[in-house]
């Protein structure tokens, strides 16, 4: 049913005489009921523009917006995303949007390139769900059986991502304690050595079980333990990464413990498992069959039923082991088909044949919900049963001494099959109420039993309104902070939806204009595109970025650096290898330019700024750069920098010390941030941490500074300390390229080699993304979102449930498709191979023939590519320059901090030689470049860039299966790296099966569906069910949204088409 712009309901077929509260019929024969509908109301469209290009959206086009359509997506996860685009139709009755109308209030500023922002605002109330476990997606904590009932999660098991402290749900066997729950890092950790120990999930005993973990460090060794009957009888899968110290490792070892005797019943040697690289290991034990999967590939099968079970499920660690678990899911594969209203799991209740038998719902720790006396609350839950069961939804009120005051109740009979019944109850807390609890109980004097029922979507809202279901994963909602830790995204936290939530659907620039004639002569069409397209024509000179196995280079750091360099209008862009020290001064410290002279590197390497803090040094010592002449007062700027620990004789490395990066002017500190230095260092190289701040310098301030200062008491350690910084960058905020990353590889993978000389910024980004197994798209705010393929692993949870019956949101689809180009069973991942480090010693790498003449006062730049014998590319380390000046003079280069010329700007396999001549010009002969100067341990390295090195993964079910080859490129990787193997496994296991693709349409004809329609974006997860009716697809599985097309007009019903691909 449509709505008017003000939220009025429109009824078809209602005559003008049918009610005194009507308006005349519309041309379509509709009458408008002139009283606002209570809820839902029509969403409000927003469209604002930045016509003066000052970075602020101050011009409001919303009153004139007639239609909006936003589109972004791709066909499948192997493709690149299309640039986000939008088509806006505006009312142009008075020609105010005609670009050539000089009388327009927007003349002459409506033109190509002007920025616009489009959003949609929901008209609704604030709501907070006090239930900390609304759904059973992770576990059923906070639910207690009563009256003889039994409860289980359906399917039995649990999920733990360790985002909150769940230590109370586990019991350790052995010890002293080896296990640490670390919510700040979202992982379960073990100490490196001690007494062998095991950790089991409470109240879970299974015979058949599937356990899957994500693990990036296992050491020697971390165990997955199944059917743990007692300390002498169980099965374990031992995990060994590359740090295990055994030549046969890394590996997986399957062991049976029977009467205390260990017997190996299977094993598999993993090709590679570097510490920090996250993998998925799944152990399936059904009957006597043991199956082990490595990144979804079946690698080990064994048969043994000696330990019959049932038994506990958990983890183990050896006396000398150590490691960490990042995620775990345990499921009973023999459970009946799970039922769910939201997501994929729910609470199953088997009541006794008695009145008041059922389940009580509280907070996760078992305590009741805190309530305020005299305040009205709304309770809500969805219920389905196997047969007719008389039930009631109860709110029980308690005083501060936990004495029962009274109970409010509503009786109902739930639906069956997939016909979920959503029950609500609004009640006011008594005057002396302090706590409340919910319950779903049998409501009959005589009940014979024999039926089960399921509960999902618990809610206790702190408002007297029945609201659409709200948990922190629902569209438009968030999880509230829990305790003093991080945001608890799934457990131990309440959910919150703000009043009138707004979703920004598009931020980009005007491109093409058009005016319609004929049926709608007064409409103005404006086509806009997102910001990513600007990178195509933005050339970069960047690199060399080099990482090794001992000093890996994080892809996140390279992305940050490239995005910094792609900002327009920067006032400082130091380039690491070309660092200039002009202007930097010490603050109770010494600041100087330095070079790393061994083959150890991280970001743009070799040269950096040294900061030496002499004892007694303390907080406030460091480096300062005066930017008064570069940064205008009253303007907003952004500063970014990489920092690391300096290891040098006579200085104590400040590992894990804090550093403050700040903008300051003569009126005080404008903005500051504190970062922690790395816990390790390498001479001249990484690791590094990245810091960025933004702030507005005060109007009228006489001086403006950038400062990098020691912070905290740790610096007063009685020693000399040193740190370093490089790749610093200062630019106006209006040109900032905002970005974020998603996935597990940005901090753990390695970029072996990436550089570019006057290359398109988009090509540089694409090379980095491909080499990280990643892709990028824009969000509605215009932010650059980079995801690696771990965001598409099939163990993700569904945020939205679509169903062709009543256990989810309704949708429509035209068909199911398995693309002929979507079947691949032989994956070839190519790169240019490793860097071949050359022997130490000096080497002539380039020389010029004849004389080079520089005109008077001219700046001349020579571009020099390096080539090795054959077809390889030579990447020198430190470069020395030699020459003879036969006439004239050379002067300092004011563009680079007044450094003397000539000097060399090194970009990996390319460099620039810069000359600036004096008033009489200059003539140069015998110009040559050498590598390995200044005592460098190596001259440089070679890379065979003309041949592609392939890592091949065979996903065929048998050797007779016809090969369907998919070539993929990871150009910045080395020779058959673990990253290449991980990508190949993911692609092979996903596309060998031919994942389904569908276009599903959701019409926002209810408030719940409007939230899902407006707020979902690419990458969100969907559980899609299509099991009934003629021509059913028989889909009941997880999908990822890969494309979104959103359409809406004021007063209409918002619709969205999601292009989804099976996980």
PDB file of C-alpha atoms in Angstrom, residues 93-215:
ATOM      1  CA  UNK A  93       8.728  23.333 -13.359  1.00  0.00           C
ATOM      2  CA  UNK A  94      10.394  26.712 -12.818  1.00  0.00           C
ATOM      3  CA  UNK A  95      13.562  25.741 -14.760  1.00  0.00           C
ATOM      4  CA  UNK A  96      15.677  26.282 -11.675  1.00  0.00           C
ATOM      5  CA  UNK A  97      17.842  23.276 -12.615  1.00  0.00           C
ATOM      6  CA  UNK A  98      18.542  24.353 -16.192  1.00  0.00           C
ATOM      7  CA  UNK A  99      22.337  24.843 -16.343  1.00  0.00           C
ATOM      8  CA  UNK A 100      21.936  27.656 -18.901  1.00  0.00           C
ATOM      9  CA  UNK A 101      19.294  29.544 -16.911  1.00  0.00           C
ATOM     10  CA  UNK A 102      21.183  32.560 -15.615  1.00  0.00           C
ATOM     11  CA  UNK A 103      18.195  33.437 -13.448  1.00  0.00           C
ATOM     12  CA  UNK A 104      18.409  30.135 -11.575  1.00  0.00           C
ATOM     13  CA  UNK A 105      19.337  30.331  -7.891  1.00  0.00           C
ATOM     14  CA  UNK A 106      21.972  27.704  -8.706  1.00  0.00           C
ATOM     15  CA  UNK A 107      23.526  29.486 -11.704  1.00  0.00           C
ATOM     16  CA  UNK A 108      26.303  29.030 -12.712  1.00  0.00           C
ATOM     17  CA  UNK A 109      27.140  26.222 -10.286  1.00  0.00           C
ATOM     18  CA  UNK A 110      25.130  23.298 -11.655  1.00  0.00           C
ATOM     19  CA  UNK A 111      27.785  21.672 -13.759  1.00  0.00           C
ATOM     20  CA  UNK A 112      29.802  18.534 -14.317  1.00  0.00           C
ATOM     21  CA  UNK A 113      31.874  17.552 -11.282  1.00  0.00           C
ATOM     22  CA  UNK A 114      29.787  19.148  -8.545  1.00  0.00           C
ATOM     23  CA  UNK A 115      29.313  16.758  -5.617  1.00  0.00           C
ATOM     24  CA  UNK A 116      25.942  15.476  -4.423  1.00  0.00           C
ATOM     25  CA  UNK A 117      24.814  13.282  -1.553  1.00  0.00           C
ATOM     26  CA  UNK A 118      21.638  11.223  -1.438  1.00  0.00           C
ATOM     27  CA  UNK A 119      20.099   9.540   1.568  1.00  0.00           C
ATOM     28  CA  UNK A 120      16.868   8.015   2.805  1.00  0.00           C
ATOM     29  CA  UNK A 121      15.460   8.650   6.258  1.00  0.00           C
ATOM     30  CA  UNK A 122      13.032   6.306   7.988  1.00  0.00           C
ATOM     31  CA  UNK A 123      10.285   7.948  10.001  1.00  0.00           C
ATOM     32  CA  UNK A 124      10.197   5.907  13.207  1.00  0.00           C
ATOM     33  CA  UNK A 125      10.794   5.884  16.947  1.00  0.00           C
ATOM     34  CA  UNK A 126      13.895   5.151  18.936  1.00  0.00           C
ATOM     35  CA  UNK A 127      13.921   1.594  20.207  1.00  0.00           C
ATOM     36  CA  UNK A 128      16.209  -0.360  22.501  1.00  0.00           C
ATOM     37  CA  UNK A 129      15.977  -4.110  22.900  1.00  0.00           C
ATOM     38  CA  UNK A 130      17.064  -5.056  26.405  1.00  0.00           C
ATOM     39  CA  UNK A 131      17.457  -8.722  25.443  1.00  0.00           C
ATOM     40  CA  UNK A 132      21.155  -9.561  25.200  1.00  0.00           C
ATOM     41  CA  UNK A 133      20.504 -12.734  23.225  1.00  0.00           C
ATOM     42  CA  UNK A 134      17.495 -12.052  20.978  1.00  0.00           C
ATOM     43  CA  UNK A 135      18.278 -14.922  18.649  1.00  0.00           C
ATOM     44  CA  UNK A 136      20.084 -18.226  19.116  1.00  0.00           C
ATOM     45  CA  UNK A 137      22.622 -17.584  16.364  1.00  0.00           C
ATOM     46  CA  UNK A 138      25.566 -17.938  18.752  1.00  0.00           C
ATOM     47  CA  UNK A 139      24.130 -19.881  21.702  1.00  0.00           C
ATOM     48  CA  UNK A 140      21.133 -19.955  24.052  1.00  0.00           C
ATOM     49  CA  UNK A 141      22.675 -18.272  27.095  1.00  0.00           C
ATOM     50  CA  UNK A 142      20.046 -16.384  29.067  1.00  0.00           C
ATOM     51  CA  UNK A 143      17.354 -19.005  28.443  1.00  0.00           C
ATOM     52  CA  UNK A 144      16.455 -21.382  31.298  1.00  0.00           C
ATOM     53  CA  UNK A 145      14.140 -24.379  31.165  1.00  0.00           C
ATOM     54  CA  UNK A 146      11.381 -24.440  33.771  1.00  0.00           C
ATOM     55  CA  UNK A 147       8.561 -26.737  34.847  1.00  0.00           C
ATOM     56  CA  UNK A 148      10.309 -29.903  33.698  1.00  0.00           C
ATOM     57  CA  UNK A 149      10.987 -28.690  30.155  1.00  0.00           C
ATOM     58  CA  UNK A 150      14.247 -29.199  28.263  1.00  0.00           C
ATOM     59  CA  UNK A 151      15.850 -26.666  25.934  1.00  0.00           C
ATOM     60  CA  UNK A 152      18.558 -26.887  23.261  1.00  0.00           C
ATOM     61  CA  UNK A 153      19.865 -24.751  20.466  1.00  0.00           C
ATOM     62  CA  UNK A 154      18.534 -25.930  17.112  1.00  0.00           C
ATOM     63  CA  UNK A 155      20.828 -27.066  15.666  1.00  0.00           C
ATOM     64  CA  UNK A 156      22.720 -28.048  18.808  1.00  0.00           C
ATOM     65  CA  UNK A 157      26.064 -26.342  19.215  1.00  0.00           C
ATOM     66  CA  UNK A 158      27.393 -22.812  19.453  1.00  0.00           C
ATOM     67  CA  UNK A 159      29.388 -20.095  17.706  1.00  0.00           C
ATOM     68  CA  UNK A 160      32.065 -18.018  19.433  1.00  0.00           C
ATOM     69  CA  UNK A 161      33.988 -15.217  17.734  1.00  0.00           C
ATOM     70  CA  UNK A 162      35.562 -14.139  21.052  1.00  0.00           C
ATOM     71  CA  UNK A 163      34.450 -10.539  20.564  1.00  0.00           C
ATOM     72  CA  UNK A 164      33.350 -10.543  24.192  1.00  0.00           C
ATOM     73  CA  UNK A 165      34.612 -12.369  27.259  1.00  0.00           C
ATOM     74  CA  UNK A 166      32.901 -15.777  27.134  1.00  0.00           C
ATOM     75  CA  UNK A 167      35.264 -17.443  29.590  1.00  0.00           C
ATOM     76  CA  UNK A 168      32.333 -18.191  31.902  1.00  0.00           C
ATOM     77  CA  UNK A 169      30.938 -20.595  29.318  1.00  0.00           C
ATOM     78  CA  UNK A 170      34.000 -22.872  29.363  1.00  0.00           C
ATOM     79  CA  UNK A 171      35.669 -25.181  31.883  1.00  0.00           C
ATOM     80  CA  UNK A 172      39.388 -25.960  31.887  1.00  0.00           C
ATOM     81  CA  UNK A 173      40.758 -29.451  32.560  1.00  0.00           C
ATOM     82  CA  UNK A 174      44.398 -29.526  33.602  1.00  0.00           C
ATOM     83  CA  UNK A 175      46.371 -26.464  34.382  1.00  0.00           C
ATOM     84  CA  UNK A 176      47.408 -24.141  35.856  1.00  0.00           C
ATOM     85  CA  UNK A 177      45.425 -22.005  33.424  1.00  0.00           C
ATOM     86  CA  UNK A 178      46.803 -21.780  29.898  1.00  0.00           C
ATOM     87  CA  UNK A 179      43.857 -19.983  28.311  1.00  0.00           C
ATOM     88  CA  UNK A 180      43.221 -16.251  27.914  1.00  0.00           C
ATOM     89  CA  UNK A 181      40.112 -14.700  26.389  1.00  0.00           C
ATOM     90  CA  UNK A 182      41.179 -11.533  24.570  1.00  0.00           C
ATOM     91  CA  UNK A 183      38.102  -9.613  23.320  1.00  0.00           C
ATOM     92  CA  UNK A 184      40.187  -6.627  22.195  1.00  0.00           C
ATOM     93  CA  UNK A 185      41.820  -8.867  19.576  1.00  0.00           C
ATOM     94  CA  UNK A 186      38.788 -11.158  19.131  1.00  0.00           C
ATOM     95  CA  UNK A 187      40.629 -14.364  19.943  1.00  0.00           C
ATOM     96  CA  UNK A 188      41.272 -17.122  22.449  1.00  0.00           C
ATOM     97  CA  UNK A 189      44.971 -17.333  23.339  1.00  0.00           C
ATOM     98  CA  UNK A 190      47.191 -19.896  25.029  1.00  0.00           C
ATOM     99  CA  UNK A 191      50.477 -19.334  26.794  1.00  0.00           C
ATOM    100  CA  UNK A 192      53.608 -20.607  25.083  1.00  0.00           C
ATOM    101  CA  UNK A 193      54.454 -23.320  27.578  1.00  0.00           C
ATOM    102  CA  UNK A 194      53.251 -24.937  30.773  1.00  0.00           C
ATOM    103  CA  UNK A 195      51.175 -27.929  31.787  1.00  0.00           C
ATOM    104  CA  UNK A 196      49.067 -29.586  29.074  1.00  0.00           C
ATOM    105  CA  UNK A 197      45.520 -28.288  29.317  1.00  0.00           C
ATOM    106  CA  UNK A 198      42.108 -28.656  27.724  1.00  0.00           C
ATOM    107  CA  UNK A 199      39.162 -26.261  27.554  1.00  0.00           C
ATOM    108  CA  UNK A 200      35.578 -27.447  27.016  1.00  0.00           C
ATOM    109  CA  UNK A 201      32.285 -25.716  26.337  1.00  0.00           C
ATOM    110  CA  UNK A 202      29.866 -26.187  29.213  1.00  0.00           C
ATOM    111  CA  UNK A 203      26.587 -28.117  28.933  1.00  0.00           C
ATOM    112  CA  UNK A 204      27.394 -29.664  25.575  1.00  0.00           C
ATOM    113  CA  UNK A 205      27.881 -33.390  25.006  1.00  0.00           C
ATOM    114  CA  UNK A 206      27.698 -34.784  21.469  1.00  0.00           C
ATOM    115  CA  UNK A 207      28.452 -38.031  19.689  1.00  0.00           C
ATOM    116  CA  UNK A 208      28.228 -36.791  16.113  1.00  0.00           C
ATOM    117  CA  UNK A 209      29.703 -33.346  15.762  1.00  0.00           C
ATOM    118  CA  UNK A 210      31.227 -30.905  13.293  1.00  0.00           C
ATOM    119  CA  UNK A 211      33.755 -28.445  14.698  1.00  0.00           C
ATOM    120  CA  UNK A 212      35.231 -25.651  12.583  1.00  0.00           C
ATOM    121  CA  UNK A 213      37.849 -23.126  13.690  1.00  0.00           C
ATOM    122  CA  UNK A 214      39.653 -20.169  12.202  1.00  0.00           C
ATOM    123  CA  UNK A 215      43.235 -20.118  13.406  1.00  0.00           C
TER     124      UNK A 215
END
